[in-house]
Amino acid sequence: MRIAYIDPVGPKGAYYFIKNELERFVDQGNNVDFFCLKRGPDNLEYRYYEALIIPDLIHLLLDLEGKGYDAAIIGCFFDPGLDVAKEMLTKMIVVGVAEASLIIAKTLGESISIIVGREKHIPKCIEVIKTKGIEGKITSIQSLGYKVNDMANNSVISELIEKKALEAITNDLADVIVLGCTLEVGHYEELQQKLNIPVIDPVVASLKYAEFLVEIKNTCKWFPSKKYAYERPLEEDIISQRIKELFYY
Amino acid sequence: MRIAYIDPVGPKGAYYFIKNELERFVDQGNNVDFFCLKRGPDNLEYRYYEALIIPDLIHLLLDLEGKGYDAAIIGCFFDPGLDVAKEMLTKMIVVGVAEASLIIAKTLGESISIIVGREKHIPKCIEVIKTKGIEGKITSIQSLGYKVNDMANNSVISELIEKKALEAITNDLADVIVLGCTLEVGHYEELQQKLNIPVIDPVVASLKYAEFLVEIKNTCKWFPSKKYAYERPLEEDIISQRIKELFYY
Amino acid sequence: MRIAYIDPVGPKGAYYFIKNELERFVDQGNNVDFFCLKRGPDNLEYRYYEALIIPDLIHLLLDLEGKGYDAAIIGCFFDPGLDVAKEMLTKMIVVGVAEASLIIAKTLGESISIIVGREKHIPKCIEVIKTKGIEGKITSIQSLGYKVNDMANNSVISELIEKKALEAITNDLADVIVLGCTLEVGHYEELQQKLNIPVIDPVVASLKYAEFLVEIKNTCKWFPSKKYAYERPLEEDIISQRIKELFYY
Amino acid sequence: MRIAYIDPVGPKGAYYFIKNELERFVDQGNNVDFFCLKRGPDNLEYRYYEALIIPDLIHLLLDLEGKGYDAAIIGCFFDPGLDVAKEMLTKMIVVGVAEASLIIAKTLGESISIIVGREKHIPKCIEVIKTKGIEGKITSIQSLGYKVNDMANNSVISELIEKKALEAITNDLADVIVLGCTLEVGHYEELQQKLNIPVIDPVVASLKYAEFLVEIKNTCKWFPSKKYAYERPLEEDIISQRIKELFYY
Amino acid sequence: MRIAYIDPVGPKGAYYFIKNELERFVDQGNNVDFFCLKRGPDNLEYRYYEALIIPDLIHLLLDLEGKGYDAAIIGCFFDPGLDVAKEMLTKMIVVGVAEASLIIAKTLGESISIIVGREKHIPKCIEVIKTKGIEGKITSIQSLGYKVNDMANNSVISELIEKKALEAITNDLADVIVLGCTLEVGHYEELQQKLNIPVIDPVVASLKYAEFLVEIKNTCKWFPSKKYAYERPLEEDIISQRIKELFYY
Amino acid sequence: MRIAYIDPVGPKGAYYFIKNELERFVDQGNNVDFFCLKRGPDNLEYRYYEALIIPDLIHLLLDLEGKGYDAAIIGCFFDPGLDVAKEMLTKMIVVGVAEASLIIAKTLGESISIIVGREKHIPKCIEVIKTKGIEGKITSIQSLGYKVNDMANNSVISELIEKKALEAITNDLADVIVLGCTLEVGHYEELQQKLNIPVIDPVVASLKYAEFLVEIKNTCKWFPSKKYAYERPLEEDIISQRIKELFYY
């Protein structure tokens, strides 16, 4: 099984530490490749930055599908372009890190607290949860007060996440903690051991969920429905509109 | 007051009939200009097409803001890029046709029925309503069974809208009808007279709401909050990321 | 355009400072008159007081409609009698200050905090929001701990509102503040400048929204639906029931 | 125990058949008196008519409280003035027919269908349910297509209710039927026997619930909280405002 | 009227103080008997313990029905087996202490706070409220931090409940307090007097509600619907499955 | 990996066809064993039957955990005892067929229709969905009008499911169909091919989800949180209460 993990930012923003983590957790026999975009900002904290990268992201996904990848992961907790990808892809599985993390969390407890980078992320996070129809059981969203780019390779972050997680457990009665940013990668195991409740790392969660969705696609032919929400434009329509010439970078 | 109406599709998809309608309804003394995008598909029925045009749409909005426009209207009932625009713009008002139509409709009745082009549009329409926090009072979404492009200049559409509106009134007890596609423009007055309940045309509604928002911006300094949800990236950050060079078309 | 602002209390409770504020903000060419009721308590903090004044309020509205007013504003944040007025009026626009404020606020941000006079007002305020179907996006209701009548001409109030607004911004992540009582009039501009987020004054908001609704009534013939929720009793039925003789004061 | 049932309409609208029904069902040893208002329309189908009668209704309730009644029932399915009464009364229990019927219905099944007079009543009924926080389990509201006044002494009504109830059972999977108008009185027993599911008559339900609330008031001192929502205006304030002189009829 | 109160724990867990309380509050002429189960844990804090006792509880209820009891109360705030009992019983009324307490509380105020034993109980309590469709108006659930068994005959508990109730009143604007555990019995009268708002004791509430439901069953033939949710298995099916032989203890 | 599938009925009700299906779909290298209960009714259509079997089911699960199984599936669409099992188990994964099916369905489309056996199942199904916090996106529940036991080995069922699924697609705009009963096993592949949208078989879905949860337990140590909702009773408490002696069959 070939899986692509896309850090949907430009080359300067790509956080290669994620690659190590993916390799640690990928199922034996499977292969995971790390990608970023050819152009793009170094973070997706802003709706603008997110909007900018979605077309390239979709085109990269279509390209990976053509190259025979079994699944691709969109590596940002806002799941940018996830619904677009479900509409466009016809063979390759696509996974959003938020969707994967929250689905797993729901199975593990009755109240979930999400820890995001900073307050700016909270309204967007609420919107993501609402549009996915998974708002049930989510009890609070905590903020670390850190910009995404300041979280990478930052030794303080681990302690801060722990502090916020403890608050979520005590005040919001959280059964499960979800780390609400891929830049919080690398902390979950230590934290989980300390807190003694499940701590979901979105990078790892999405990798395992991708493997699962490929497995059920292969075994059961379960693949996103193309009926209504994800009905795809006809290929001939895309060609006649000259989308490739006009929009591919 | 200078207002821009953007039909967020490529030149081939632009529906110039809308221009006439805008000129009929614009407030005396105000000016409304019709724009479409330099490139783009001829409809936004698909999430992919919508994602493709948002960057150019935002850049056009920034350009119009620079040129001194007071307001711009995003002329598609999915309000593509509306939240992105609220994040990026600092002087110019931006209006989405769905937001404007539904806000007006809420003031006019207790139960609202939206009539969209075809079933494909319904899940997207539900998502738009949910993310805007205006799902209250919306009682049904009816579908005409027509592709967006087949609705323009189509004499059958008027009758079909009437039929669906009557069903919404009888079965769903609709107090108000909202025409859920800008391509349904030109029918509301006749329909309103026949049905004897308010029928909201999204093109006209957005124009009047834009005039209103400019008025309260000028008089009361009310403008979208830049605090959390619409916090803007710093200009220097945009420059250092070379967004203009990389993403402007 | 002739607009009536009704402070729906007896003459002793009328807060004439509102009149000045209305005159400052009314559109050039429009006219706004300030009314109070011939009889009534000096505040509407209690459901009883509110119930007492609604009949006289409706009759005043009908009278103003007869005299050719284009719009009338019900100047209390509980929007007393607003739905009754929408049922009875057939030509004149009616606006509630809560409805107007919250609709504007929704356009300006993703999370709204309302600052009311005291805790007694909160359950009523929640009820108003729920029955209007605009509960989405409202993140908190803060209380000043002041009786309505003690807020007029009170120099302490401004500071207190600021304090509560800051709490709402910090704790509830409010993008927008709505002043939840017409007696908080006169503070919004200073506050807005200090806080650097939109602060909605309900008096001003309702005036501008009234102008807008008259504009769209005149231009687009959009007026509250008389179909179901606001179906009006027949005039002959009102006459045969001798309502005028029995209930007019 | 002395209970007052108030048909909150003018003398011409009072439906004395209700009196018989009350006497059939009142607990042995208790006493129930039938009242209507001194003035008022003959129905409360309109928000205007409802608003008109609430002040007189509250004053009658205060009068009955002074005369030592243990409870009073507001005999209209919109529960007009119920919250006002809970605010003003300090000794006498007050019951709304909708609140009583729906509370009982909730105990008896998982899905409830309400059968109202005509479509005009439905938005008001939805509003009543929402403001009471009892919307859970209510599965549908069916309409008979009859004006309130045309339902009294009407032999066709019984059959029509049965027809609508059967539809509610088959299509909406109703476990319980609630008759959503006091003018549907007199039909429930026959209907209940035929349908073999609980059919709640609002007149009878409110009588029994009133007896219950008096019982728990006497035994347990449970009486509506005067803390926040139902905090009462001070008697001296009412006097100084000359409410009695100005508003009593 | 013969009423059975079941403390659904084994003999060692039965809290006989409840018996005294029941006898103090039972209606003159009625009779209330206290039962516990022949086997069972001494508390139902765990879902496992609750699941264990439900079969015996149902069989005891069926036995009591056979012996002519008019009503039975399930004496645990999670209302274990209440829906099962409504399905199985055909003559005897069954009451859950949570359902009874919350229904009464809803009539008495607009915002209700529940005080449970410890945090473990909160997710279960939320689930109970949601499945009963009575989540409206419930504003908070406070925890005492005590195990159920440590609350019996504990002089500290009274003060602790008062402290938590005061917090609920101040912070959550509670109009009404509901004691969310039958082991909190014996405190409500003193507390109610001190706090001056209604405090609902679940034991007493369920007793009075049981008397009420028996009364309306006898007078109005209102009994849980056997149509859909509570459709009962056929007696012959129960016999042919040898349920009695296999499952009765 | 050793997985146990439990058909939680007595030996007579066990549907061995499920065993074949499990063996067809189990991952190579994994092992799945089919179990039923030593005693029990032949269906769980009634809340009573469901309540009866839960204790034995939990004890079987504890036994399987002791024997080293990695996961167990509770094979009934009401997920009986699932939360109890999450509380009691400390090493073995437990999966409910409804939870597994609906989580997968959510990933595959925006609107899901569930097809259950008969109307009796619908209120229970709604309750299951609500308590799991996964009600979002579920658009309808269709009923076949068949008792569970009449669905096994019934050639008519396949056609009937197809008919209902087509109705759900046309009327409810279902993107995905979930077969809401394990007795509908064996039909999904043909149906999926005909309908060209995902059709989720609950037996197969739960098997694959169980494999996934074991995988992430082993790799990531993610296991249901024992913090609040699923806090387990202490082993010594279970022993001192003599649960084993009193409740094991």
XYZ file of C-alpha atoms in Angstrom, chain F:
249
model
C -5.162 -11.175 15.727
C -8.058 -13.087 17.313
C -11.497 -11.559 16.964
C -14.744 -12.782 18.490
C -18.077 -11.970 16.864
C -20.953 -12.336 19.294
C -24.482 -12.748 18.047
C -25.983 -11.698 21.386
C -28.955 -14.060 21.339
C -29.565 -17.563 22.598
C -28.388 -20.591 20.602
C -31.680 -20.850 18.725
C -31.452 -17.321 17.441
C -27.861 -17.479 16.287
C -27.587 -16.804 12.565
C -24.691 -18.928 11.372
C -24.709 -17.415 7.920
C -22.936 -14.470 9.535
C -20.009 -16.781 10.280
C -19.437 -17.434 6.580
C -19.550 -13.743 5.859
C -17.010 -12.999 8.577
C -14.646 -15.627 7.220
C -14.916 -14.170 3.743
C -13.930 -10.726 4.952
C -11.480 -11.276 7.775
C -7.972 -10.071 7.071
C -5.521 -12.782 6.100
C -3.615 -13.825 9.182
C -6.434 -12.843 11.498
C -8.913 -15.224 12.987
C -12.570 -14.662 13.716
C -14.737 -16.875 15.905
C -18.489 -16.815 16.057
C -20.253 -16.925 19.419
C -23.747 -16.730 20.691
C -24.996 -16.702 24.280
C -25.724 -19.777 26.346
C -29.217 -18.556 27.018
C -31.324 -15.794 25.555
C -34.221 -14.916 23.293
C -33.828 -15.398 19.552
C -33.989 -11.685 18.795
C -33.347 -8.315 20.496
C -36.244 -6.379 19.036
C -37.509 -5.560 22.508
C -35.812 -3.490 25.154
C -36.621 -6.280 27.576
C -34.787 -8.915 25.571
C -31.868 -6.566 25.190
C -31.729 -5.886 28.939
C -31.856 -9.598 29.699
C -28.805 -10.516 27.690
C -26.466 -7.664 28.606
C -25.084 -9.226 31.821
C -24.268 -12.529 30.118
C -22.834 -10.631 27.171
C -20.503 -8.643 29.431
C -19.428 -11.795 31.214
C -18.734 -13.489 27.922
C -16.690 -10.445 26.879
C -14.682 -10.601 30.113
C -14.138 -14.280 29.526
C -12.941 -13.686 25.959
C -10.645 -10.953 27.189
C -9.189 -13.430 29.661
C -8.669 -15.926 26.869
C -6.576 -13.435 24.948
C -8.921 -12.274 22.232
C -7.846 -8.974 20.731
C -11.307 -7.731 19.925
C -14.955 -8.633 20.203
C -17.906 -7.448 18.170
C -21.382 -7.009 19.605
C -23.515 -8.180 16.719
C -26.745 -6.204 17.052
C -27.466 -2.789 15.515
C -28.618 -1.409 18.886
C -25.054 -1.896 20.149
C -26.382 -3.442 23.384
C -23.983 -3.152 26.279
C -21.332 -1.377 24.232
C -20.790 1.373 26.796
C -20.812 -1.151 29.616
C -18.161 -3.121 27.797
C -15.998 -0.050 27.268
C -16.207 0.491 31.020
C -15.301 -3.085 31.971
C -12.709 -4.162 29.437
C -9.105 -3.154 29.978
C -7.276 -5.003 27.251
C -9.685 -6.240 24.613
C -11.175 -3.930 22.005
C -14.974 -3.974 21.731
C -16.912 -2.825 18.691
C -20.595 -2.174 18.133
C -21.974 -2.789 14.676
C -23.934 0.469 14.621
C -21.010 2.581 15.804
C -18.708 0.987 13.237
C -21.182 1.267 10.355
C -22.095 4.873 10.999
C -18.519 6.045 11.483
C -17.562 4.525 8.153
C -20.665 5.937 6.491
C -19.850 9.448 7.701
C -16.511 9.309 5.951
C -18.174 8.292 2.691
C -20.938 10.838 2.231
C -22.852 13.809 3.534
C -26.232 12.182 4.059
C -26.861 8.708 5.346
C -30.022 6.634 5.346
C -30.398 3.635 7.665
C -32.676 0.746 6.705
C -33.991 -1.108 9.752
C -36.230 -4.133 10.124
C -39.461 -2.556 11.265
C -40.931 0.580 12.801
C -40.480 -0.695 16.359
C -36.717 -0.371 15.809
C -36.764 3.281 14.809
C -37.143 4.986 18.213
C -34.450 2.715 19.635
C -32.204 3.445 16.667
C -32.666 7.201 17.153
C -31.742 6.784 20.816
C -28.580 4.851 19.907
C -27.504 7.546 17.461
C -28.184 10.351 19.917
C -26.306 8.775 22.803
C -23.313 8.167 20.541
C -23.208 11.823 19.445
C -23.278 10.822 15.788
C -26.669 12.199 14.761
C -25.173 14.671 12.298
C -25.559 13.700 8.611
C -28.176 11.007 9.290
C -31.006 11.976 7.029
C -33.606 9.235 7.409
C -34.382 5.840 8.885
C -36.377 3.576 6.594
C -38.260 0.491 7.744
C -38.657 -2.779 5.847
C -41.681 -3.817 7.866
C -40.100 -7.149 8.775
C -39.406 -8.781 12.112
C -35.749 -9.577 12.633
C -36.267 -13.321 12.606
C -38.237 -13.213 9.383
C -35.374 -11.574 7.583
C -32.940 -14.480 7.817
C -32.734 -16.637 4.713
C -35.541 -14.664 3.134
C -35.284 -14.176 -0.588
C -37.763 -11.296 -0.601
C -35.628 -9.164 1.672
C -33.040 -8.325 -0.927
C -35.615 -6.776 -3.245
C -37.284 -4.949 -0.412
C -34.014 -3.414 0.774
C -33.347 -2.285 -2.777
C -36.773 -0.668 -2.988
C -36.302 1.168 0.299
C -32.776 2.195 -0.600
C -34.011 3.671 -3.860
C -36.642 5.635 -1.956
C -33.980 6.900 0.432
C -31.812 7.982 -2.501
C -34.636 9.726 -4.330
C -36.570 11.254 -1.448
C -33.980 11.726 1.270
C -31.015 12.356 -1.039
C -28.998 9.629 0.637
C -25.346 9.458 -0.397
C -24.824 6.274 1.603
C -27.068 3.408 2.732
C -26.469 1.665 6.059
C -28.117 -1.712 6.560
C -29.499 -1.304 10.073
C -29.721 -4.937 11.156
C -27.198 -7.779 11.186
C -29.882 -9.990 9.657
C -29.573 -7.925 6.472
C -26.143 -9.528 6.031
C -25.303 -10.996 2.639
C -27.034 -8.402 0.506
C -24.702 -5.455 0.443
C -22.416 -6.383 -2.440
C -25.128 -6.950 -4.978
C -26.996 -3.910 -3.766
C -23.921 -1.720 -3.878
C -23.267 -2.694 -7.423
C -26.840 -2.004 -8.479
C -27.220 1.304 -6.663
C -23.713 2.542 -7.370
C -23.377 4.165 -3.948
C -21.773 2.732 -0.794
C -23.947 0.235 1.059
C -22.607 -0.550 4.502
C -23.106 -4.048 5.861
C -22.918 -3.816 9.654
C -21.341 -7.234 10.117
C -18.527 -6.573 7.681
C -18.092 -2.968 8.840
C -17.695 -4.035 12.459
C -15.169 -6.718 11.560
C -12.975 -4.295 9.648
C -13.348 -1.611 12.296
C -12.376 -4.108 14.981
C -9.224 -4.969 13.069
C -8.486 -1.253 12.789
C -9.012 -0.563 16.486
C -6.770 -3.463 17.464
C -4.144 -2.163 15.075
C -4.170 1.326 16.621
C -4.295 -0.101 20.123
C -1.169 -2.115 19.410
C 0.666 0.593 17.516
C -0.448 3.755 19.290
C -1.776 2.505 22.629
C -5.153 4.093 21.906
C -7.776 2.397 24.014
C -11.061 3.657 25.513
C -10.397 6.222 28.233
C -11.027 4.994 31.763
C -11.162 8.531 33.132
C -14.804 9.500 33.518
C -17.467 7.866 31.382
C -15.777 4.456 31.358
C -14.132 4.487 34.787
C -14.153 0.847 35.868
C -15.279 -0.427 39.285
C -12.323 -1.686 41.300
C -11.732 -5.425 41.038
C -11.756 -5.743 44.839
C -15.124 -4.031 44.951
C -16.502 -6.498 42.407
C -15.165 -9.372 44.476
C -16.405 -8.050 47.807
C -19.844 -7.566 46.272
C -19.763 -11.245 45.220
C -20.812 -10.283 41.684
C -19.411 -13.464 40.171
C -21.266 -15.790 42.535
C -24.493 -13.867 42.241
C -24.673 -12.880 38.594
C -22.697 -15.249 36.410
C -24.735 -17.838 34.570
